Amino acid sequence: MTRARGAIFRSTPLRLTVRLIAVFSVSTALSFGAAYMIVERSADAVLREQVLQEFESYRLERRQRDLVEKVIEEITTVPPRTTIIDYRSDDGNRFSNVQGLPSLGGLSIVGASEIPLSEDQLADSYLVVEGRVGNGQLTLARNRDHVEDLFRIFGIVLVVNLLPTLAIGSVLGLWSARRARDRVEAIRGTLREMTGGNLEARVTGLDDAPDDIADIGRAVNRMAVAQAASIASLKQVSADIAHDLKTPIQRVSVLLSRLEEAGLSGEQAEIAARARKETTGIVKTFQSLLQIAQIEGGRIEERFTRMDLAEVVAGIVDVFEPTAEESGHKLVLVRDGPAPVTGERQLLGQVTANLIENALRHAPPGSRIDVKVGAKPRPFLQVTDDGPGIPKEERANVLKRHYRLERSRTTEGSGLGLALVSAIADLHGAKLELGDAGPGLSVTLTFPEA
Amino acid sequence: MGNPMKILVIEDDETTGAYITDGLRQEGHSVDYIDTGNDGLVQATVGQYDVIVVDRMLPGIDGLAVVKTLRGAGQKAPVLMLTALGGVEDRIEGLNAGADDYLVKPFAFGELSARINALGRRPPVSDEPTVLSARDLEMNLLTRKVTRGGQEIDLLPREFALLEHLLRRKGRVQTRTMLLESVWDIHFDPQTNVVETHISRLRAKVDKPFDTELIKTVRGSGYRIDVE
Ligand SMILES: Nc1ncnc2c1ncn2[C@@H]1O[C@H](COP(=O)(O)OP(=O)(O)O)[C@@H](O)[C@H]1O
Ligand SMILES: [Mg+2]
């Protein structure tokens, strides 16, 4: 879960979506704010105009007495919620519909809190105009709640406008981010598999999506095909070389035999024998190389039959037992019922033999070699020894052709045994794992159900 | 050595062909040597051969086609097919086409000779024997008891099988690969000398305690129990 979340936050499209939504929200809010300020200002200007006109209506009263009468009439009929009226005459009289109103002078907009009256009798805010009228100071404060309301209306419009955009944006963004992440993951997975040696791996689920990530996926696939082709042609070249050398090698071998029959002197015979031994080594290496090529390129599956792997393995262990005993190894077969697999008997026998021979060869005398075969949970073969084992970082390497550990340089062998095991495992769809037997090596082949 | 046979060799590579032909002639066989598939096929149908050796890869009609055609025409002469280096898969094709045995090049002459002798005219087997013997050794196939000079020898099943195989082919060399193939059904080349160990184990029980050696080592070839 945390990994998935981490992955989604690392996803570029999601980051872009979030950023886009944020920018959009802020700019919408800003433009709404600007619009609001303009509208508010003009609404206040209109209001001020009205208040000034009203102010003028007081100024029209020529006589002080008529003026006071108008004021008194107004303060008795107009509630403070609509307009606050306050008149202080120079002779010290004060007429007001709000008792104890402080001087609002200088302020043009005043909140309800500034006015000593219970809130329910007041408007939220007022627009104030003050000035001299007759022989006194008149203050008119006009309800400007409709201007206040503008703020709420603007707020609602903003939210109504923004919310669906945000919702749709997030859903779309998340969806495309997920899609993109899946693609990216598919590409990443394919590359990982290819690095791990599976050159057949391809990015799937691209269809012909027209986006750039799909383009990258397709490019990866094209690259993979090209790489596979170049490796195949390399393999082909080595197979061709091997093929072309078959006949000469065979002739050399024949000629050496004739030489040996020609009645050589002691030293000559010795040299001929050494040459023959080298030739035998070359032949064995070629045989293995050509066999691997054949397994990788052949139609061997056509000959697959159902068989009991346990039988095959038991047969091979039986063949190797005296040899193991002779070299001081303890070879033990652990059989757990039949292990039905579909495969080629000789190749499965060869896998078993190669693994046992490796243990005999690379684990010192006195080592124990366990050969386990069974069907639980799936048909498997496991060869374990308690010798020096193979360091973790070398386990992928030893499966390559001709790769041998430094310490095995003086041991007999051509480094093709495990490459062959690997090719045969692949052919059978079996999983090959090299593990630590602490101490020692444990090689496990897990087969698909027969 | 062995009984002289009439052998046809069909092989396009001259060096190999000459080597095989010379070797077989030295062993006393009469050998005809042909270097193309077409001529070989004709020769095989007209001549009466005890064994035919045919290379898998030939110019023109290849070895497989030669064997198929011969078998199609009712020719029963045993065929040993030679397959090129690395041609592990060819074995199956060769056997399917009707060859009786196969040999991967390059081979030691002893290997070829042993296989040809194994393929050649065998004395008609009468009834399936219940007792196999060599000198003072007796193997009862029913009771699975082995005695030498009346003394019972206790053998493991795999030792019994190996001894039985050698006794049934008394007088003929059995090479290591032949033993691997027919006793253990192993058709690949193990890197270790497993056969030698099996033989020495068997000898330790069958030969060591007695004064004459039954299982002989034939230098450069393999093992044999002699007919007395
Ligand atoms: N059972 C084992 N214990 C320790 N090292 C091993 C074992 N099997 C294989 N190795 C190492 O892996 C290398 C490759 O093995 P392989 O391909 O069979 O070639 P070879 O046996 O001819 O050297 C060996 O050279 C050896 O260093
Ligand atoms: Mg090996």
XYZ file of C-alpha atoms and ligand atoms in Angstrom, chain A residues 353-355 357-359 361-362 404 412-419 421, chain B residues 191, ligand 2:
20
model
C 23.901 -35.731 -13.871
C 25.354 -32.246 -14.395
C 24.236 -31.070 -10.973
C 28.848 -33.899 -11.167
C 29.178 -30.252 -10.144
C 28.760 -31.190 -6.503
C 33.686 -31.705 -8.642
C 33.319 -28.455 -6.728
C 33.650 -20.340 -13.962
C 38.482 -29.726 -14.739
C 35.558 -28.458 -16.784
C 34.601 -25.979 -19.464
C 31.966 -23.921 -17.632
C 29.153 -25.201 -19.816
C 27.434 -27.486 -17.313
C 25.161 -24.924 -15.704
C 24.529 -23.182 -19.037
C 21.139 -26.951 -17.122
C 31.996 -35.998 -17.502
Mg 29.947 -28.426 -14.250
